[in-house]
XYZ file of C-alpha atoms in Angstrom:
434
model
C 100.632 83.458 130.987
C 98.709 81.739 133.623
C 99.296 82.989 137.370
C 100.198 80.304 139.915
C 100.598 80.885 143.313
C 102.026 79.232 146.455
C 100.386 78.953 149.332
C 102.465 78.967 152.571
C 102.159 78.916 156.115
C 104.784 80.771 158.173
C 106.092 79.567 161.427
C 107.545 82.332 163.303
C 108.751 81.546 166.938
C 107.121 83.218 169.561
C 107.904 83.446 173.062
C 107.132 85.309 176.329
C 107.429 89.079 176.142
C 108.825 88.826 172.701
C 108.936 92.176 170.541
C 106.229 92.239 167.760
C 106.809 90.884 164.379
C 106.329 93.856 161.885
C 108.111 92.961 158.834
C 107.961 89.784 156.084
C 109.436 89.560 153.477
C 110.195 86.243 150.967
C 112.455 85.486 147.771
C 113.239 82.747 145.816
C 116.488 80.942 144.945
C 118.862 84.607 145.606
C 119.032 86.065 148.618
C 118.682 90.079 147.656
C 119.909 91.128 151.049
C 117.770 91.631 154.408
C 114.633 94.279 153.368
C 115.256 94.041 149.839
C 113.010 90.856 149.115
C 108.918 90.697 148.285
C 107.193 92.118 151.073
C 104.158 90.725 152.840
C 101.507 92.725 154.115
C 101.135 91.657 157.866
C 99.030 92.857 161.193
C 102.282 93.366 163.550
C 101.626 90.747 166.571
C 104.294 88.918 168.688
C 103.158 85.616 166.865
C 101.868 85.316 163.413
C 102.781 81.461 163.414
C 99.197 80.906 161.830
C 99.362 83.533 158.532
C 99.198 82.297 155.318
C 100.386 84.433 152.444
C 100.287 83.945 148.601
C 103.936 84.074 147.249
C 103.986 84.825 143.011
C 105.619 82.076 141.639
C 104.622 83.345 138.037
C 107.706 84.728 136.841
C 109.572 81.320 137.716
C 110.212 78.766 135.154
C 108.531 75.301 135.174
C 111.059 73.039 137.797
C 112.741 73.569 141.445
C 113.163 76.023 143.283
C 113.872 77.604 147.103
C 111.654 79.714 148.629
C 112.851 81.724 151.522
C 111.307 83.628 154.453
C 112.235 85.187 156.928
C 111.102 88.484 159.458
C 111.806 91.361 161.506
C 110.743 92.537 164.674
C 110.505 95.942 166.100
C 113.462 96.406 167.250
C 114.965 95.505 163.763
C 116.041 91.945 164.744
C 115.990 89.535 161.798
C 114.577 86.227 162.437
C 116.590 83.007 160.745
C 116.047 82.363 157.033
C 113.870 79.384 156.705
C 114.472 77.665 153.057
C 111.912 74.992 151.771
C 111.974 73.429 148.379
C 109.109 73.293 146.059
C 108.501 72.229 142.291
C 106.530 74.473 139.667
C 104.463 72.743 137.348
C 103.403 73.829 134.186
C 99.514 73.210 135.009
C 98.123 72.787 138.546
C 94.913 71.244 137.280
C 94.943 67.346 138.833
C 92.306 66.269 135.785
C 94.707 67.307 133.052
C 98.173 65.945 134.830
C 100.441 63.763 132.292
C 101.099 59.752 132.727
C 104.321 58.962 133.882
C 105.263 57.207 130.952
C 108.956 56.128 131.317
C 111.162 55.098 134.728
C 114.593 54.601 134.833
C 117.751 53.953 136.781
C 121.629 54.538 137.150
C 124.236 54.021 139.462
C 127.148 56.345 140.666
C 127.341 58.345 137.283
C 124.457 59.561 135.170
C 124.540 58.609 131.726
C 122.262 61.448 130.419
C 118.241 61.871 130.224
C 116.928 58.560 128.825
C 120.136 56.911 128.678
C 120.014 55.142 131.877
C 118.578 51.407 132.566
C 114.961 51.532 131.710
C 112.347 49.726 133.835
C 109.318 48.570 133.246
C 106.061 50.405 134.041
C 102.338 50.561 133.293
C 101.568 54.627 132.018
C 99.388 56.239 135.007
C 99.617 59.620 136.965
C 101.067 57.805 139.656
C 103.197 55.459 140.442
C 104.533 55.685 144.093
C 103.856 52.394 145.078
C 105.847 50.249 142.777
C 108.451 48.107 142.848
C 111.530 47.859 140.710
C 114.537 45.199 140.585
C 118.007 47.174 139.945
C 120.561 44.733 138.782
C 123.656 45.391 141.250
C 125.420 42.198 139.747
C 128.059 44.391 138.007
C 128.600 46.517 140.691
C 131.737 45.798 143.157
C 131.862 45.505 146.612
C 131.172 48.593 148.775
C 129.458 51.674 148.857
C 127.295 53.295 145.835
C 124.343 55.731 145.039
C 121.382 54.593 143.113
C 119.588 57.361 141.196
C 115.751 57.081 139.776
C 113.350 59.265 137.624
C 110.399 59.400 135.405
C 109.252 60.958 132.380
C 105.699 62.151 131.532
C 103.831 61.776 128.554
C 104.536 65.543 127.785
C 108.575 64.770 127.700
C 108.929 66.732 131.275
C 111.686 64.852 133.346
C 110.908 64.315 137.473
C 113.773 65.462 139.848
C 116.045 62.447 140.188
C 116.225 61.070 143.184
C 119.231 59.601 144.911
C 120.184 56.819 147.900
C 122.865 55.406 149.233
C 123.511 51.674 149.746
C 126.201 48.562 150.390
C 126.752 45.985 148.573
C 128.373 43.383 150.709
C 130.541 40.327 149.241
C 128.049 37.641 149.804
C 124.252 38.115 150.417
C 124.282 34.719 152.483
C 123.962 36.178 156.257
C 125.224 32.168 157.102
C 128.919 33.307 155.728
C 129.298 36.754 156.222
C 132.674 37.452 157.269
C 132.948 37.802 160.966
C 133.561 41.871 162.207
C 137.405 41.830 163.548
C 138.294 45.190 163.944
C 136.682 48.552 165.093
C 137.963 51.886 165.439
C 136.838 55.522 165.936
C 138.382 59.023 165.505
C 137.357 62.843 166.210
C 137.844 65.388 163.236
C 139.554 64.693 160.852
C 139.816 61.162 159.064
C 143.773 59.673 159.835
C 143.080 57.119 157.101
C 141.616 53.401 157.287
C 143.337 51.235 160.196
C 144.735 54.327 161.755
C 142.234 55.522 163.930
C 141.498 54.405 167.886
C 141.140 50.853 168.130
C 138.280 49.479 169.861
C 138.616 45.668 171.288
C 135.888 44.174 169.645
C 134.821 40.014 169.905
C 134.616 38.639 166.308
C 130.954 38.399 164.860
C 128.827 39.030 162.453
C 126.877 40.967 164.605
C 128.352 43.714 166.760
C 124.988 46.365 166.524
C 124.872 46.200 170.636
C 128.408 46.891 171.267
C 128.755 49.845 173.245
C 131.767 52.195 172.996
C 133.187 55.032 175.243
C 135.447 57.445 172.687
C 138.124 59.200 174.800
C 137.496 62.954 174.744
C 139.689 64.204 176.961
C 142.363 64.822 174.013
C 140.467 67.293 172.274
C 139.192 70.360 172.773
C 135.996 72.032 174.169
C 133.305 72.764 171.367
C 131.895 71.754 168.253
C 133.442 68.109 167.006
C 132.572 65.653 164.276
C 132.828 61.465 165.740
C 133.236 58.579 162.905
C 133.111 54.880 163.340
C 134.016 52.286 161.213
C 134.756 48.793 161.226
C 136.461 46.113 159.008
C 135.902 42.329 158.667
C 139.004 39.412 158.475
C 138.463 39.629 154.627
C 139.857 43.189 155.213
C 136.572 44.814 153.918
C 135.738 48.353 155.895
C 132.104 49.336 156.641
C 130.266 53.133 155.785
C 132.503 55.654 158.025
C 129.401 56.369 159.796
C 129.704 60.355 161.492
C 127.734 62.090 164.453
C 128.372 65.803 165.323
C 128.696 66.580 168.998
C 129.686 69.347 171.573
C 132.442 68.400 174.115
C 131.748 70.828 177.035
C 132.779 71.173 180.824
C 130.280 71.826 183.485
C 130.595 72.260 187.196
C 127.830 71.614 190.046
C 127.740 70.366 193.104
C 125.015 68.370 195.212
C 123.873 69.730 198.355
C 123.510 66.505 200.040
C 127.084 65.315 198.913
C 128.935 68.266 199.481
C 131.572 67.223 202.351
C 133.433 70.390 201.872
C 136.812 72.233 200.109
C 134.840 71.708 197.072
C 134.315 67.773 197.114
C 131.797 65.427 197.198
C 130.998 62.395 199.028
C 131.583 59.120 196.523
C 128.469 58.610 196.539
C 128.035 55.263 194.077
C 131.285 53.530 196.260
C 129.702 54.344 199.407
C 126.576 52.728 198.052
C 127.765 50.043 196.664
C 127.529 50.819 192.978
C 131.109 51.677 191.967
C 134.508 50.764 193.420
C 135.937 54.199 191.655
C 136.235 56.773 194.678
C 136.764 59.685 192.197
C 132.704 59.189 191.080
C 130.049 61.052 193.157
C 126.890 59.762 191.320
C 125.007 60.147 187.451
C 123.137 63.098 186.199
C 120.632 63.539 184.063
C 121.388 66.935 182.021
C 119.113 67.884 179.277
C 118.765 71.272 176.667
C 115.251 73.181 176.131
C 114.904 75.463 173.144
C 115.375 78.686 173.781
C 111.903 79.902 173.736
C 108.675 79.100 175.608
C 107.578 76.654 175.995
C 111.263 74.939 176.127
C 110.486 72.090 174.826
C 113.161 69.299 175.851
C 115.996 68.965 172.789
C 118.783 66.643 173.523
C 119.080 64.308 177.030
C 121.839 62.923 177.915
C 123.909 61.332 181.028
C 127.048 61.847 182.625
C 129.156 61.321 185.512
C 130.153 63.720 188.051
C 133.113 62.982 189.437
C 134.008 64.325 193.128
C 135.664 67.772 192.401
C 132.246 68.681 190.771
C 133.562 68.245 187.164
C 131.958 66.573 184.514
C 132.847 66.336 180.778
C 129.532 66.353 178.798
C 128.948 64.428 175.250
C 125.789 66.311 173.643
C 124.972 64.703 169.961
C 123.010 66.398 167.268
C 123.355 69.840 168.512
C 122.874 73.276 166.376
C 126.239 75.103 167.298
C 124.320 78.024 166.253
C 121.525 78.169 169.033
C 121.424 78.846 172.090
C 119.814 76.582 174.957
C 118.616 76.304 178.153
C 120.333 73.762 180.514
C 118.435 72.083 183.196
C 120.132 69.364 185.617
C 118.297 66.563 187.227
C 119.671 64.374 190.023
C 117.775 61.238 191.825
C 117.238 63.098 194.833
C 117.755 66.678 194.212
C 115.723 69.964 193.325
C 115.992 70.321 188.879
C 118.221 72.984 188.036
C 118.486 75.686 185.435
C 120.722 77.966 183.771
C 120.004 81.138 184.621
C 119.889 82.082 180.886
C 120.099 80.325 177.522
C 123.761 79.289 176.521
C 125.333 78.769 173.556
C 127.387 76.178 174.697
C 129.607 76.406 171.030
C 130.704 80.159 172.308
C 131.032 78.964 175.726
C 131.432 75.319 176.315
C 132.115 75.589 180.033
C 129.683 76.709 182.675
C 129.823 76.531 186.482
C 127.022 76.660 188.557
C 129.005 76.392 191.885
C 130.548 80.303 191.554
C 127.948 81.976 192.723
C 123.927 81.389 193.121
C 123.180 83.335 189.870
C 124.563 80.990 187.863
C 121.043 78.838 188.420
C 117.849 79.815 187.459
C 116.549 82.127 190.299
C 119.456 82.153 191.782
C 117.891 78.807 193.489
C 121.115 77.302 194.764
C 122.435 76.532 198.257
C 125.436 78.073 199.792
C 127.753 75.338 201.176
C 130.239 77.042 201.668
C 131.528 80.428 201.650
C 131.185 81.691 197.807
C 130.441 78.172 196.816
C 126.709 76.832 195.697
C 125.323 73.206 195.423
C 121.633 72.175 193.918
C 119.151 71.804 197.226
C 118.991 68.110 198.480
C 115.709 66.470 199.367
C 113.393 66.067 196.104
C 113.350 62.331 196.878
C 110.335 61.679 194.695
C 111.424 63.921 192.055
C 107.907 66.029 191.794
C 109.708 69.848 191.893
C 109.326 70.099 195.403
C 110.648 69.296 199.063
C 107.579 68.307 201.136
C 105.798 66.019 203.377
C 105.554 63.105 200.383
C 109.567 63.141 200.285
C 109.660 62.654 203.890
C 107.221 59.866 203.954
C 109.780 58.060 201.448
C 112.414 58.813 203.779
C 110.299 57.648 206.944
C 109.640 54.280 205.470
C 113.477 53.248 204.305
C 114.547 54.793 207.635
C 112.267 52.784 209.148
C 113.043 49.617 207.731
C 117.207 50.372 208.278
C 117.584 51.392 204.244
C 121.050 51.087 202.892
C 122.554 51.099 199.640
C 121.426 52.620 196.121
C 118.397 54.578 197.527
C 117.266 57.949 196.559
C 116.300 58.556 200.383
C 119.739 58.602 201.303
C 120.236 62.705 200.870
C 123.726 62.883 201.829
C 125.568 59.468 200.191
C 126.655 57.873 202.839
C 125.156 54.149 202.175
C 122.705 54.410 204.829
C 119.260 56.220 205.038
C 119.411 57.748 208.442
C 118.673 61.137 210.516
C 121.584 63.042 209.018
C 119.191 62.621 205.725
C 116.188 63.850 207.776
C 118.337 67.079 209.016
C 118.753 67.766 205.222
C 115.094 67.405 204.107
C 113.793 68.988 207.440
C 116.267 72.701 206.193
C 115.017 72.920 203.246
C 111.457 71.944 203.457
C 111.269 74.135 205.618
C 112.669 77.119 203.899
C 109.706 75.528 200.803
C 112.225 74.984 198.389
C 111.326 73.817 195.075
C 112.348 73.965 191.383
C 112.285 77.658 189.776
C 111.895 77.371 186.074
C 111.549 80.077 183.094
């Protein structure tokens, strides 16, 4: 028998003062437990994102399969399993490949190999690019799976392929029913109609509508959203689904801070809120774990005036840990002092003691109590002569209102602002950041 083999690339993370790789190993389809799988010979190094290796694919059969990876470092930490698909073919040479030779289609429930509704194609090695017609007309209303494959001239089958679509009740836009009803629910589906009711306007159109799910009746940690919606012909949408992590954070704001562990209402004082219970919007966003952090998942929230603040991140791995940095209009960027798995440990407050930042690079308010520094009015990392120059100019000009030169939130940019600025620009405070 002929010998194929794969060629890979591995991508191992690497990060600062991380232990050297020294073991890889691979398998295919069944895991055979860690250090029992195909070893590959490797030059131990603290990255080997680069190596290629040649994995033996001849004892597979012709078809799909899983190849898996993964590696160990010195101190005999396995690395995650990484899984890719891949399809062995029975000849790798392009000049010899088969014409696809027969196409065909099925919905919801496969009839069988060649049973399915044929469609009609000129022989050729490839065929990406065309178009086919699938007759939905005896299909009813709602949601369904369309499934497609080919056949060579050699009688070898392709993988089938699969998609989800909706047929609606009318393919006239002009009498679409309108949207009546919307509703959302966390968890576990209560069944159609019972779930939280959004007010919606009738339309056929509701794509902008913007929704604010209640989360303060569930619990801290890893939760699944749905949305759905129905129209007056009593026809509900895809139950469309997000995962999310519902955690509670605590900071303060240096400037804000007006003491016993309260801040100033910042947004009513300015005049962007009448809801004394808000101090202002943050900006909180999660770096991977390693260098060079890259940014993950952003995302906004309030904090309210007790510090609090409930936080909504989307598309988050449970299962990894992150770095969480904190960004305010006119205060220094913030860090965890660590990576947090925020799954484990869905609350984290930074107002306990310095530590909990970065470097420790908090400001004591209070006794035992720490706020982020106020006075990065330009938001470059650092409090210097260019922030005062902002704050020179709206002072100048009698500033007041929604202005990121007023440090403390009082509605007015003034020389209680400068006091702030002049403290800690003068202690050369800036951002600290892994």
């Amino acid at each position: 028998m002929k010998k194929y083999l794969l060629a890979l690339i591995v991508l191992v993370h690497s990060y600062s003062q991380a232990q050297n790789i020294t073991q890889l190993e691979y398998f295919f389809n069944t895991d055979p437990g860690f250090g029992n799988a195909t070893q590959a010979s490797i030059t131990p190094a603290a990255n080997i994102a680069n190596m290629n290796i040649n994995a033996d694919v001849t004892a597979l059969p012709q078809g799909i399969h899983q190849l898996y990876i993964r590696s160990k470092d010195a101190n005999g930490n396995w690395s995650v399993t990484n899984r890719s698909f891949f399809y062995k073919t029975g000849n790798t040479t392009s000049g010899s490949l088969p014409d696809i030779t027969q196409l065909e289609y099925f919905f919801n429930t496969d009839p069988g190999f060649g049973n399915a509704t044929q469609a009609s194609i000129t022989p050729g090695t490839n065929i990406a690019n065309l178009n086919i017609n699938a007759d939905v007309n005896a299909l009813p209303q709602g949601i369904h799976q369309l499934y497609i494959r080919s056949k060579d001239a050699n009688g070898n089958w392709s993988v089938t392929n699969r998609s989800f679509f909706y047929k609606t009740g009318n393919s006239n836009p002009a009498s679409n029913a309108n949207i009546v009803k919307l509703e959302y629910f966390f968890d576990a589906d209560p069944g159609f109609g019972n779930g939280i009711d959004v007010p919606v306007t009738p339309g056929q159109n509701i794509a902008n509508l913007n929704i604010l799910p209640d989360i303060s009746t569930i619990g801290l940690g890893a939760h699944l959203l749905s949305v759905r919606s129905k129209d007056e012909n009593g026809s509900w949408s895809i139950t469309n689904s997000v995962g999310f992590l519902r955690d509670s954070l605590k900071m303060f704001l240096q400037g804000f801070y007006t003491g016993s562990g309260n801040l100033t209402p910042a947004l009513l004082n300015q005049g962007e809120s009448m809801d004394a219970t808000i101090a202002d919007s943050i900006t909180l966003r999660l770096h991977a774990q390693y260098y060079p952090y890259p940014v993950v998942i952003t995302t906004k929230a309030i904090l309210n005036t007790d510090g609090t603040l409930s936080v909504f991140f989307t598309d988050i791995d449970p299962t990894q840990n992150y770095w969480l940095s904190i960004q305010h209009r006119n205060h220094i960027e913030t860090w965890s002092s660590s990576p947090i798995n925020f799954n484990s440990n869905p609350s984290y407050d930074f107002t306990s003691s310095a530590s909990q930042a970065y470097g420790s690079n908090q400001a004591e308010v209070e006794s035992g109590i720490f706020a982020m520094y106020a006075g990065d009015i330009n938001q470059d990392g650092v409090i210097d002569g260019l922030d005062y120059n902002n704050w020179e100019t709206d002072n100048n000009n009698f500033g007041a209102g929604y202005l990121a030169t007023d440090l403390n939130g009082d509605g007015i940019v003034d020389g209680l602002d400068f006091l702030l600025w002049e403290t800690n620009n003068n202690a050369f405070i800036g951002a600290l950041i892994p």
